[in-house]
mmCIF file of C-alpha atoms and ligand atoms in Angstrom:
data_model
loop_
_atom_site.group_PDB
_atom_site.id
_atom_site.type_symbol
_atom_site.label_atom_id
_atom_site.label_comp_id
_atom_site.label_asym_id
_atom_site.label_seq_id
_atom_site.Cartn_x
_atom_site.Cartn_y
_atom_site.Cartn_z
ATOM 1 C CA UNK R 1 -44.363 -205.942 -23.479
ATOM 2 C CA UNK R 2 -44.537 -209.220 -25.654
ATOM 3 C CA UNK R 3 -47.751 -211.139 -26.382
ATOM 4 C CA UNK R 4 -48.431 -214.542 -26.712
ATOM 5 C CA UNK R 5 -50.150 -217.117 -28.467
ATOM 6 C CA UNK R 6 -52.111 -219.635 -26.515
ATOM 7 C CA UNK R 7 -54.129 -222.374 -27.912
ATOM 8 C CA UNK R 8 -55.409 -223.680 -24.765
ATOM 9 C CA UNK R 9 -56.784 -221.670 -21.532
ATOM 10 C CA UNK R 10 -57.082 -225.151 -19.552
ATOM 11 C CA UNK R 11 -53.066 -225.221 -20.112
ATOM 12 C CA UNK R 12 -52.940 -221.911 -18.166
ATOM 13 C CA UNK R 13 -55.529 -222.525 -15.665
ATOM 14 C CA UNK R 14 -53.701 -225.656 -14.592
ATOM 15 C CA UNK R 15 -50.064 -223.844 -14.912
ATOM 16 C CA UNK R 16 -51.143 -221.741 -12.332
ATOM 17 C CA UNK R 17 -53.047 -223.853 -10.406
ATOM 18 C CA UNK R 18 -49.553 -225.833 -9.277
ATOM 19 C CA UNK R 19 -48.993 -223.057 -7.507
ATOM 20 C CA UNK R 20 -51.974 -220.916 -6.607
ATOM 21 C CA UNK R 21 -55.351 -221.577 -4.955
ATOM 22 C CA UNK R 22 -58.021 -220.810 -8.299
ATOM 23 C CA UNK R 23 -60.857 -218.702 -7.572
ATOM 24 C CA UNK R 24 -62.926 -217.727 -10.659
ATOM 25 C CA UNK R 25 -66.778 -216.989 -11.475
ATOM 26 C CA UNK R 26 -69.325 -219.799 -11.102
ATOM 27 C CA UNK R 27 -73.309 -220.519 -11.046
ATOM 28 C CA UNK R 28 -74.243 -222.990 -8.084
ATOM 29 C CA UNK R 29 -76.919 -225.247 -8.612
ATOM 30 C CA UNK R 30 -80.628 -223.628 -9.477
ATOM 31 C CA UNK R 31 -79.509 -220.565 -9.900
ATOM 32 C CA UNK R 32 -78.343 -218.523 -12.770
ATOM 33 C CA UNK R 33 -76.084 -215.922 -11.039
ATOM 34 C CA UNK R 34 -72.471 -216.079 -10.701
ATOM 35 C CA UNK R 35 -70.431 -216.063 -7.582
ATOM 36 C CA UNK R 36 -66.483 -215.748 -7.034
ATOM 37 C CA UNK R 37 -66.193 -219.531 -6.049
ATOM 38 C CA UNK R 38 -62.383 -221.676 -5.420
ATOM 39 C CA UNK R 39 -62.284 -223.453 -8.728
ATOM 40 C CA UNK R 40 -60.023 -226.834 -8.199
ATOM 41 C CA UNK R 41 -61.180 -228.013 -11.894
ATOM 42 C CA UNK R 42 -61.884 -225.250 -14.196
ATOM 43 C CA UNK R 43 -61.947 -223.145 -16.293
ATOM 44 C CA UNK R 44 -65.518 -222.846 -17.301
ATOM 45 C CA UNK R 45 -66.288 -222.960 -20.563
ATOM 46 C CA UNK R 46 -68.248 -219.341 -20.601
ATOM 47 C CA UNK R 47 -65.229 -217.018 -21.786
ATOM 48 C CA UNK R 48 -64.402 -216.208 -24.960
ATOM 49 C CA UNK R 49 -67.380 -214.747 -27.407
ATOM 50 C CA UNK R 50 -70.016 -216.057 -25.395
ATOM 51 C CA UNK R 51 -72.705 -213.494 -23.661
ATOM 52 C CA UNK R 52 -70.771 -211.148 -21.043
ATOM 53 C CA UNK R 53 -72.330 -211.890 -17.475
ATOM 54 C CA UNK R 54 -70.567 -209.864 -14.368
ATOM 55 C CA UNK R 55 -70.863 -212.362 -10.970
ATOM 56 C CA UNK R 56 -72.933 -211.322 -8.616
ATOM 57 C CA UNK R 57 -70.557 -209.534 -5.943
ATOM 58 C CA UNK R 58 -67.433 -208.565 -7.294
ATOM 59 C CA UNK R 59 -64.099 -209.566 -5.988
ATOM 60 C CA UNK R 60 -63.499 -207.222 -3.504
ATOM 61 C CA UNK R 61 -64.097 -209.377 -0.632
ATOM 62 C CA UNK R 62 -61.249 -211.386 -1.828
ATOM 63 C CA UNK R 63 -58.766 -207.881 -0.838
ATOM 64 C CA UNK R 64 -61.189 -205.837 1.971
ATOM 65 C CA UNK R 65 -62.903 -208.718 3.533
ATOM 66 C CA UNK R 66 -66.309 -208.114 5.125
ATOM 67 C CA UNK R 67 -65.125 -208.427 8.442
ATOM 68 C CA UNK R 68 -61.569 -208.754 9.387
ATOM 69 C CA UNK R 69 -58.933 -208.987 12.698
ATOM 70 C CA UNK R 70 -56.750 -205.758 12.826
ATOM 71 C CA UNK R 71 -55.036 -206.307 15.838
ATOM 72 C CA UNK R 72 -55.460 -208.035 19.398
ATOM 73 C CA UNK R 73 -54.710 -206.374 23.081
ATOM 74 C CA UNK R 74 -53.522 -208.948 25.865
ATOM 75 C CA UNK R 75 -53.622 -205.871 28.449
ATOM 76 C CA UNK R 76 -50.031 -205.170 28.263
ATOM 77 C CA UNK R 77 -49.188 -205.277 24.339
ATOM 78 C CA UNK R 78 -50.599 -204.758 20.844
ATOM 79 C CA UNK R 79 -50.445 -207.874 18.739
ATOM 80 C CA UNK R 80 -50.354 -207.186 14.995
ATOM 81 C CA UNK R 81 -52.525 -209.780 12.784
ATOM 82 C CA UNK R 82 -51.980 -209.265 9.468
ATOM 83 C CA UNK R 83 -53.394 -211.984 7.439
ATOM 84 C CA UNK R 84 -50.957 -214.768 5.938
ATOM 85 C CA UNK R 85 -52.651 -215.240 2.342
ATOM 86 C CA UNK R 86 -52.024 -217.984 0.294
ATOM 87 C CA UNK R 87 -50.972 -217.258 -3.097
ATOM 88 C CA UNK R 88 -53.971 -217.081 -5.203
ATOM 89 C CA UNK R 89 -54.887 -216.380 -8.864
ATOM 90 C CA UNK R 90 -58.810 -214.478 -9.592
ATOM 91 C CA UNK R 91 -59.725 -216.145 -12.982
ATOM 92 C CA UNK R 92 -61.773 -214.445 -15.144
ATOM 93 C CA UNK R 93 -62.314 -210.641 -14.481
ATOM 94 C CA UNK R 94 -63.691 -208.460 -16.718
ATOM 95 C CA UNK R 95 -62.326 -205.094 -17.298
ATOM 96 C CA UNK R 96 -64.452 -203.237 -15.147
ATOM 97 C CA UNK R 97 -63.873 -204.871 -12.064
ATOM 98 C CA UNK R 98 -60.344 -204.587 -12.892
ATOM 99 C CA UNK R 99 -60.597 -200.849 -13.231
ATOM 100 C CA UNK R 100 -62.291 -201.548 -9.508
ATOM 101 C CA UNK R 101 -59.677 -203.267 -8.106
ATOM 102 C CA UNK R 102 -57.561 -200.661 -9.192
ATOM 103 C CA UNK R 103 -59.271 -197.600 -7.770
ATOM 104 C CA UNK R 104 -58.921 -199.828 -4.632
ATOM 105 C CA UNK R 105 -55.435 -200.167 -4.971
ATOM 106 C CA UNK R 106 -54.918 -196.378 -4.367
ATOM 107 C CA UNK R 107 -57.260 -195.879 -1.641
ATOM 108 C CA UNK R 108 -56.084 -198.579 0.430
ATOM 109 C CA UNK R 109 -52.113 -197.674 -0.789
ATOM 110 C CA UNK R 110 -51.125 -197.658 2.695
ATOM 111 C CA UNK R 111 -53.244 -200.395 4.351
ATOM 112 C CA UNK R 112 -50.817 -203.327 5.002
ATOM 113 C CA UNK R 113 -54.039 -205.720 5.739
ATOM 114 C CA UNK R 114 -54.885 -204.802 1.774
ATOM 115 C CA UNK R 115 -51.969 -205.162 1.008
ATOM 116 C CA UNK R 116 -50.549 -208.719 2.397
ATOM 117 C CA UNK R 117 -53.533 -210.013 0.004
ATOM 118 C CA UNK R 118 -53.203 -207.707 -2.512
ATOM 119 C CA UNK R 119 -49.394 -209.235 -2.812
ATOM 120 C CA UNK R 120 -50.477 -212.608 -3.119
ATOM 121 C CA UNK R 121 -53.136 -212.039 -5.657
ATOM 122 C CA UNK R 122 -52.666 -212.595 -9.584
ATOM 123 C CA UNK R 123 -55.574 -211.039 -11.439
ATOM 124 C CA UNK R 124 -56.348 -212.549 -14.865
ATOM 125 C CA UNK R 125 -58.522 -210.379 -17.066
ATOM 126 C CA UNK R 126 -60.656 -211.116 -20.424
ATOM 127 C CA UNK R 127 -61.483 -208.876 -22.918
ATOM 128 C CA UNK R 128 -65.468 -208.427 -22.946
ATOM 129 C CA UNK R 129 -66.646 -208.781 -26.879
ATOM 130 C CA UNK R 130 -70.571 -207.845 -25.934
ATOM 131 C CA UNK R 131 -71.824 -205.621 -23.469
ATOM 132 C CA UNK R 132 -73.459 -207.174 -20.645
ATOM 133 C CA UNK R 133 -76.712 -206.247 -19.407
ATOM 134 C CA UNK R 134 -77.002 -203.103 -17.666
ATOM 135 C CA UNK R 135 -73.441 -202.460 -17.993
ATOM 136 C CA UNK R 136 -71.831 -199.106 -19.391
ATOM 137 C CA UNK R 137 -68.182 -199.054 -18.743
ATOM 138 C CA UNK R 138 -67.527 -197.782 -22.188
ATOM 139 C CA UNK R 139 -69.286 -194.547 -20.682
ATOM 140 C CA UNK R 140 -66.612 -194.379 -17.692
ATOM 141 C CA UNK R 141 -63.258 -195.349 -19.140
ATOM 142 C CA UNK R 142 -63.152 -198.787 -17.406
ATOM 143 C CA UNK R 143 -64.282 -201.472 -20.599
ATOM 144 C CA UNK R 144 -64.800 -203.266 -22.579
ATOM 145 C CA UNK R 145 -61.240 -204.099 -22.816
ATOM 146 C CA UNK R 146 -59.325 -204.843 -20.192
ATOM 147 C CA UNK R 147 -56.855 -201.632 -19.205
ATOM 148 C CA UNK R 148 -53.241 -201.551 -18.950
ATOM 149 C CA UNK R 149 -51.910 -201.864 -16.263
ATOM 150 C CA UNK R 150 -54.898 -203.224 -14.409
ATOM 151 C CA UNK R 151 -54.258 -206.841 -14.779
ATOM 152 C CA UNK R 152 -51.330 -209.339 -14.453
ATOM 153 C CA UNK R 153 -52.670 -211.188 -17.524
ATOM 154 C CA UNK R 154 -54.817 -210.390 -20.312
ATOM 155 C CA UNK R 155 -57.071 -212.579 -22.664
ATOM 156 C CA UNK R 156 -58.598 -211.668 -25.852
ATOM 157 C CA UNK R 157 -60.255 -214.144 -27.643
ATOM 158 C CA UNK R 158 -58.739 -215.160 -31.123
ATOM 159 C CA UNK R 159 -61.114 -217.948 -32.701
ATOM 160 C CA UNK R 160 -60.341 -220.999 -30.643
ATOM 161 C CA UNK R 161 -57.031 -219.647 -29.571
ATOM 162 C CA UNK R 162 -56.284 -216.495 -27.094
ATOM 163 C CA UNK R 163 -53.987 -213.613 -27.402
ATOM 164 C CA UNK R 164 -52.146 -213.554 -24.343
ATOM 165 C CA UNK R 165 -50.888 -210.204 -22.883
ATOM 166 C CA UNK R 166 -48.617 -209.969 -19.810
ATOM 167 C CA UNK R 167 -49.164 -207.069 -18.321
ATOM 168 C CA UNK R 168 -47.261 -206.947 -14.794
ATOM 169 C CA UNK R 169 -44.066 -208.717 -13.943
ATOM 170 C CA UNK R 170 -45.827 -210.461 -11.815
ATOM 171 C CA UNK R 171 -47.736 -212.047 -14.811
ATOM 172 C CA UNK R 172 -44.765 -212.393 -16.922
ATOM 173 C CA UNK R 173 -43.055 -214.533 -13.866
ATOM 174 C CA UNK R 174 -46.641 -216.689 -13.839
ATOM 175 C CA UNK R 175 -46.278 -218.120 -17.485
ATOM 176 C CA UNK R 176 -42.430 -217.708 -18.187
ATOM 177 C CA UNK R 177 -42.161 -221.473 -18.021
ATOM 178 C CA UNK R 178 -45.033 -222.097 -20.488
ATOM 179 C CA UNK R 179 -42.534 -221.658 -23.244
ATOM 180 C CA UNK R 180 -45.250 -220.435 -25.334
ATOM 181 C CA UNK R 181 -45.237 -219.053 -28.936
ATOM 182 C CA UNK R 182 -45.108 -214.847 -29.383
ATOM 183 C CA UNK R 183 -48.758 -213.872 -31.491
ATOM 184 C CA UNK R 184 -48.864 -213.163 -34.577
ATOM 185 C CA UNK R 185 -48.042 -209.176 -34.589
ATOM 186 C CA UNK R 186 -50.979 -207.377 -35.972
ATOM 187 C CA UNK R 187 -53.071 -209.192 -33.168
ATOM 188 C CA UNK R 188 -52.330 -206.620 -30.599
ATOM 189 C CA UNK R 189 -53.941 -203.622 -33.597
ATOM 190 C CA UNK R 190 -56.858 -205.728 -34.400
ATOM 191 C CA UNK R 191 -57.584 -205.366 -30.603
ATOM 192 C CA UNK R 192 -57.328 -202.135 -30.784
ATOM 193 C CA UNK R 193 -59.471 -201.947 -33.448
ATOM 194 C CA UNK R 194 -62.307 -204.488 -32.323
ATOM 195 C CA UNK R 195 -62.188 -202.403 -28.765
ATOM 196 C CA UNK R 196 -64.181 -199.552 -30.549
ATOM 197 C CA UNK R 197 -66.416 -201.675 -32.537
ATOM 198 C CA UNK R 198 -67.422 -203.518 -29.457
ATOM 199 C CA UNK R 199 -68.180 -200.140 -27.474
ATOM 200 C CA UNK R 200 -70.610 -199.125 -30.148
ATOM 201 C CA UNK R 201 -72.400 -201.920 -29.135
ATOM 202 C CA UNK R 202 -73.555 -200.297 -25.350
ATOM 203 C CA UNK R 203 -77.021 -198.919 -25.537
ATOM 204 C CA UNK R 204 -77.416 -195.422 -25.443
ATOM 205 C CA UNK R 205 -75.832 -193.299 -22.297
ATOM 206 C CA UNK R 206 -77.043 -190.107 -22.459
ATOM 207 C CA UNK R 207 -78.976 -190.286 -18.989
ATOM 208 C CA UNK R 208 -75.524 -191.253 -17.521
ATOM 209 C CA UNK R 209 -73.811 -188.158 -19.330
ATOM 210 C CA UNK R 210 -76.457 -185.826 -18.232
ATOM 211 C CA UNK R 211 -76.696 -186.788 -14.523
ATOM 212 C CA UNK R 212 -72.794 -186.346 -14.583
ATOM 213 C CA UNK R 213 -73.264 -182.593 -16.069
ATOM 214 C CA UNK R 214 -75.765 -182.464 -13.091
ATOM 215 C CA UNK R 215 -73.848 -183.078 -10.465
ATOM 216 C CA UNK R 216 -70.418 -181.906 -11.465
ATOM 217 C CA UNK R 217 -72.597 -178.702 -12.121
ATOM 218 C CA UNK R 218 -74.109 -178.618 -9.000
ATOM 219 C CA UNK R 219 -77.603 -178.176 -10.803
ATOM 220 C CA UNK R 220 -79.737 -180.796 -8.325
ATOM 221 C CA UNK R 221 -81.455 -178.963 -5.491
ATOM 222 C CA UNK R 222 -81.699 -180.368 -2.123
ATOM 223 C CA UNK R 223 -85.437 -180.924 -2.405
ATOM 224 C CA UNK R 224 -84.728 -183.063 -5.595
ATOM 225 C CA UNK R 225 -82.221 -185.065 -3.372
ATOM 226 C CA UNK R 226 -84.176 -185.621 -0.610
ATOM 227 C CA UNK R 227 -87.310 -186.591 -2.805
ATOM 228 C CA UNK R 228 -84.682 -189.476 -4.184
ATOM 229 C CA UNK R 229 -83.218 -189.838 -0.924
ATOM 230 C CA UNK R 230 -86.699 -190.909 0.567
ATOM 231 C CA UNK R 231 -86.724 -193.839 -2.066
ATOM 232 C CA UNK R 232 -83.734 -195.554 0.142
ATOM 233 C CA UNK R 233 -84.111 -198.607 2.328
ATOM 234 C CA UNK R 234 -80.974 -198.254 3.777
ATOM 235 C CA UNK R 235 -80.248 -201.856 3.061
ATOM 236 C CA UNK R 236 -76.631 -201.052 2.227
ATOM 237 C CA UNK R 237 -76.978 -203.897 -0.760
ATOM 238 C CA UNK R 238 -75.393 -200.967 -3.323
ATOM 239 C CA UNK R 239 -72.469 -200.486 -1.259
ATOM 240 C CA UNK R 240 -71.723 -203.966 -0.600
ATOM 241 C CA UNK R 241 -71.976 -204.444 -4.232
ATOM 242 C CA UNK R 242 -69.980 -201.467 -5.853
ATOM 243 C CA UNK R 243 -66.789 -202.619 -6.746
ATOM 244 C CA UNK R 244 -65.260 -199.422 -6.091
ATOM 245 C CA UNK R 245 -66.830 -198.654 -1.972
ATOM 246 C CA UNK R 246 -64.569 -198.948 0.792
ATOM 247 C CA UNK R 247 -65.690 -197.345 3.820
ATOM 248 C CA UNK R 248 -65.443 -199.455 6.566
ATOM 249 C CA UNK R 249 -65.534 -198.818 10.717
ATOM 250 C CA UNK R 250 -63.860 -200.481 13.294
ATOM 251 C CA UNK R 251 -65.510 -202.284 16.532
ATOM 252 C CA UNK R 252 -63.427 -203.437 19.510
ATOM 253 C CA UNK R 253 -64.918 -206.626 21.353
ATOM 254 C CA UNK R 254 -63.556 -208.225 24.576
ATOM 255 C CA UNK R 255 -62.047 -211.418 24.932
ATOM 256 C CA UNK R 256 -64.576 -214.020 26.659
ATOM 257 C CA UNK R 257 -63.375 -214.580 29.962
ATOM 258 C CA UNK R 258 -60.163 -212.184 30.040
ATOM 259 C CA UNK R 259 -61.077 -208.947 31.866
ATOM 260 C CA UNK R 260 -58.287 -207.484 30.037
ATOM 261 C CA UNK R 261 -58.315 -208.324 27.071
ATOM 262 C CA UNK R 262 -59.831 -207.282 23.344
ATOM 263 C CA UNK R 263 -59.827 -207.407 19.745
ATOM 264 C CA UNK R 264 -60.514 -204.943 17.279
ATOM 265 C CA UNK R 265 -62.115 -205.743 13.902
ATOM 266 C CA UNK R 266 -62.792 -203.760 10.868
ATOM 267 C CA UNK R 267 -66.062 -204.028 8.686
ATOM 268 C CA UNK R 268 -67.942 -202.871 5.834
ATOM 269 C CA UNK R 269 -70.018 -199.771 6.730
ATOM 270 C CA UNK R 270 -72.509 -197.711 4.176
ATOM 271 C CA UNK R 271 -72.656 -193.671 3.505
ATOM 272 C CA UNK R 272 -76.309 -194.699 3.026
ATOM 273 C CA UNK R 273 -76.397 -195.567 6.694
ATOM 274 C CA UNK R 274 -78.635 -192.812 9.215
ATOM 275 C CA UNK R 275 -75.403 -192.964 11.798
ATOM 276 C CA UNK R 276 -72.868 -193.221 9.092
ATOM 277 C CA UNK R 277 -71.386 -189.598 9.976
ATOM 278 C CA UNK R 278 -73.084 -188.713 13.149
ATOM 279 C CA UNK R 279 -70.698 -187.197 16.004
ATOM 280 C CA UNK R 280 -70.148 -188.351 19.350
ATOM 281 C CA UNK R 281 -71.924 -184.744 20.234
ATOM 282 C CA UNK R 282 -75.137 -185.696 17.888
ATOM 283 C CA UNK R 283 -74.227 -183.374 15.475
ATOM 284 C CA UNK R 284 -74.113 -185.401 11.494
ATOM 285 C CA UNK R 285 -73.605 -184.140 8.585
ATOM 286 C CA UNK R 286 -75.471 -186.517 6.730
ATOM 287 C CA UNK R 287 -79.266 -186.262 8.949
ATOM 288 C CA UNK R 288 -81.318 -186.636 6.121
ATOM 289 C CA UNK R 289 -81.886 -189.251 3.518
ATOM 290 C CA UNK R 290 -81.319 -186.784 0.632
ATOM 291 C CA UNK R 291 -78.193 -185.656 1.562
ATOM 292 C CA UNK R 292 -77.100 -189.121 2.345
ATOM 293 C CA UNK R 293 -77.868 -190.141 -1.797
ATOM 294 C CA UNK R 294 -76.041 -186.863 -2.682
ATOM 295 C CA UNK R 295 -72.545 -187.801 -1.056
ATOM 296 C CA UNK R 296 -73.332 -191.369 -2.350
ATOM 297 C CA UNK R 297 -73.232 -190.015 -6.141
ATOM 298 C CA UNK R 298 -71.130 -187.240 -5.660
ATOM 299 C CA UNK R 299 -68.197 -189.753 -4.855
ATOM 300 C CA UNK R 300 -69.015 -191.933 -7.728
ATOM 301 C CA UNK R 301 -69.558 -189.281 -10.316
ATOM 302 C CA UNK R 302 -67.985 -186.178 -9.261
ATOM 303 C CA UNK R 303 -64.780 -184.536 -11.327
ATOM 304 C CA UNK R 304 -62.910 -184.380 -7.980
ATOM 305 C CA UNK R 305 -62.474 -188.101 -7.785
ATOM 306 C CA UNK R 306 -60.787 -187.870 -11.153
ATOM 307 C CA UNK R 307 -57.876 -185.567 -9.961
ATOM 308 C CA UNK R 308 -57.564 -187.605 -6.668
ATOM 309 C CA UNK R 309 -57.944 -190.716 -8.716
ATOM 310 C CA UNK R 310 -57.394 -190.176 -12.471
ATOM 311 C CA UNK R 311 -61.211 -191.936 -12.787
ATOM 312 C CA UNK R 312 -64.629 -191.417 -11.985
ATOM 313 C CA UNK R 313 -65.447 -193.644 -8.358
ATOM 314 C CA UNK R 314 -67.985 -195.471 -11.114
ATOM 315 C CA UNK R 315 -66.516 -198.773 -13.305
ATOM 316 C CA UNK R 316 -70.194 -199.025 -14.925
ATOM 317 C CA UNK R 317 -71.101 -202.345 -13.588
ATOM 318 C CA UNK R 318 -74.890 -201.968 -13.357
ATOM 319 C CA UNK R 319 -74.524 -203.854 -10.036
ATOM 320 C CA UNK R 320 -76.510 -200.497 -7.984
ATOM 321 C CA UNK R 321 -79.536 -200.930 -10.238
ATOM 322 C CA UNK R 322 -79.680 -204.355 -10.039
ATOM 323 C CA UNK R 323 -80.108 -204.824 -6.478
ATOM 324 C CA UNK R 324 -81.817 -201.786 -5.098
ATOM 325 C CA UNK R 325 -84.907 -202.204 -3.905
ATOM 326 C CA UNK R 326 -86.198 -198.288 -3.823
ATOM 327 C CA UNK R 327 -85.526 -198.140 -7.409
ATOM 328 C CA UNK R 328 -82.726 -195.841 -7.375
ATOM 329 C CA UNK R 329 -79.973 -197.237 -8.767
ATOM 330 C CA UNK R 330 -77.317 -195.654 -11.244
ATOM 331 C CA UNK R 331 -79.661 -195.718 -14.610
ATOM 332 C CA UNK R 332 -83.052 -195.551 -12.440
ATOM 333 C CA UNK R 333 -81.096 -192.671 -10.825
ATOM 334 C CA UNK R 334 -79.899 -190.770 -13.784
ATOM 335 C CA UNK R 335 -82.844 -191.311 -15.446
ATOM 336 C CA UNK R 336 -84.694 -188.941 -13.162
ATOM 337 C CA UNK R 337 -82.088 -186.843 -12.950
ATOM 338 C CA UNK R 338 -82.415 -186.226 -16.896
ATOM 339 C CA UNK R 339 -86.209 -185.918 -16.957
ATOM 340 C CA UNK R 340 -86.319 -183.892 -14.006
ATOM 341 C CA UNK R 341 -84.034 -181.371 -14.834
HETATM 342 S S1 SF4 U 1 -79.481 -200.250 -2.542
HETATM 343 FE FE1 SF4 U 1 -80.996 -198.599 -2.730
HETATM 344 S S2 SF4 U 1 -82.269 -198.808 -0.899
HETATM 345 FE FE2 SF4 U 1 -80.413 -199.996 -0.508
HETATM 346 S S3 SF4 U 1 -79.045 -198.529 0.567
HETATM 347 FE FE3 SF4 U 1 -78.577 -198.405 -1.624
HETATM 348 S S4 SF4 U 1 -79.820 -196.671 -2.385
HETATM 349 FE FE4 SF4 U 1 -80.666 -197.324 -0.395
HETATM 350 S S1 SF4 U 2 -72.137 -196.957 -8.559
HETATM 351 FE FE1 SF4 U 2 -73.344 -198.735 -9.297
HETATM 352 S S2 SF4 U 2 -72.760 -198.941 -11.470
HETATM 353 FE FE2 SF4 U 2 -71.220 -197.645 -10.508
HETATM 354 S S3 SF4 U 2 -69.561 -199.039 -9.889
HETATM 355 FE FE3 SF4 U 2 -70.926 -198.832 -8.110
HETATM 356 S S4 SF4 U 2 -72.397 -200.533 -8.271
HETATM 357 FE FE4 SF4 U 2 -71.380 -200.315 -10.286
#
């Protein structure tokens, strides 16, 4: 596919913000963090070659909401209530997300709630130039660059211009009218070539290599798990935050005041939760804590994903490690699972 040269990103941001609602990463006031916010004005001035920082939560809300209407009952008939999304444009992913959003994309291949907001949704991705803290996507195939196929746009940073990649048709329809210039054609090698210079820069990995031996070899005993698994809170704050969970469960409430009428909703549930995969008889799988962690990491790390998926369930966000509060996220994690082995 072509590539272009753009000397302004405001030009684009407000191209597509004729015709899409803008959502891209912001701080709010007194805090530091970012957070996928509706961005009328933007863009921020953060991309480019400053300091990579991932937001907060990544954009999967925006595709599996939290909480969302499947269908309605009036007592006689099924109502369908698929969700009428506003075209929209997410400003400003970095690759790993995108790898996330991707993953997604297969899992939920058949879920037309996914996908009426999935259809709506142009996804423009930068090129990272520094690792970010925590981060190790390098280590799991989903950065620093932004993937093929993974975005509708791309952005690599060129000096004060950008080297703009279409990567979907969907992207190519978003800036046809832009008339803008092709790149200059060794841009798209020297990407190539700064892609590996920039993953050089990730600390080292070799925890994260080891604990994937470990479990792929099945070399972690149950008491190990369980001593791990007894370090969980069962807040659910790494599954709400990993880019790449989707289990949800479904809940059925009746309409006030209509004896025969319901909804049903979907939302966000957690492997990590006690009832998670316990039976109607009482019988569950997943009783104890340890064996709850276990599936956890199995289905980010495990080579069986990567047939189903043709990736690890892991984009190397450091988002896990950031917010647990038992001290067992992915490096705190791995980390024991190379010095205890
Ligand atoms: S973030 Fe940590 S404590 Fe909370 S559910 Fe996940 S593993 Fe358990
Ligand atoms: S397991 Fe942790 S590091 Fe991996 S994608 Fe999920 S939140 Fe990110």
């Amino acid at each position: 596919m072509k590539s272009y040269l753009l000397d302004s990103l405001e030009n684009l941001f407000q191209h597509l913000a004729v015709s899409h609602k803008m959502f891209e990463p912001q701080s709010i006031p007194g805090s530091e963090d970012l957070h996928w916010l509706p961005s009328p004005k933007g863009p921020t001035s953060r991309y480019g070659t400053s300091k990579q920082v991932l937001p907060l939560a990544p954009a999967k809300g925006f595709l599996f909401p939290e909480r969302e209407l499947l269908f309605r009952f009036d007592g006689q008939t099924f109502i369908e209530t698929l969700p009428e999304v506003a075209p929209q444009v997410l400003f400003g992913l970095q690759s790993c997300d995108l790898c996330a959003i991707a993953y997604q994309d297969q899992f939920f291949r058949q879920d037309s709630y996914y996908l009426a907001r999935r259809k709506a949704t142009i996804l423009v991705g930068f090129d990272c130039l520094t690792p970010c803290d925590g981060g190790f996507c390098s280590t799991v195939d989903a950065g620093p660059f932004v993937r093929d196929g993974s975005a509708d746009l791309i952005l690599h940073p060129k000096g004060n211009e950008w080297l703009l990649i279409p990567a979907s048709e969907q992207g190519l329809n978003a800036i046809q009218t832009l008339n803008l210039p092709p790149a200059p054609a060794e841009w798209r090698a020297e990407r190539e070539q700064q892609q590996a210079e920039v993953a050089k820069m990730f600390p080292t990995d070799s925890h994260i290599r080891t604990g994937i031996e470990r479990i792929n070899q099945a070399t972690i005993s149950a008491e190990q798990w369980q001593r791990l698994g007894l370090q969980c809170l069962t807040c659910s704050g790494c599954t709400s935050l990993c880019p790449t969970c989707s289990c949800f469960t479904t809940f059925d409430t009746k309409t006030e005041g209509e004896s025969n009428t319901f909804v049903r909703e979907r939302c966000w549930d957690s492997c990590l939760y006690e009832a998670f995969q316990r039976e109607t008889s009482g019988h569950n799988p997943s009783k104890e804590a340890g064996e709850r962690l276990q599936r956890y990491w199995f289905h980010k790390f495990s080579d069986h994903y990567v047939d189903e998926f043709g990736r690890y369930g892991c984009i190397g966000c450091g988002r896990c490690e950031e917010t647990c509060p038992g001290g067992i996220g992915v490096h705190s994690i791995m980390r024991r699972l190379e010095k205890e082995s």
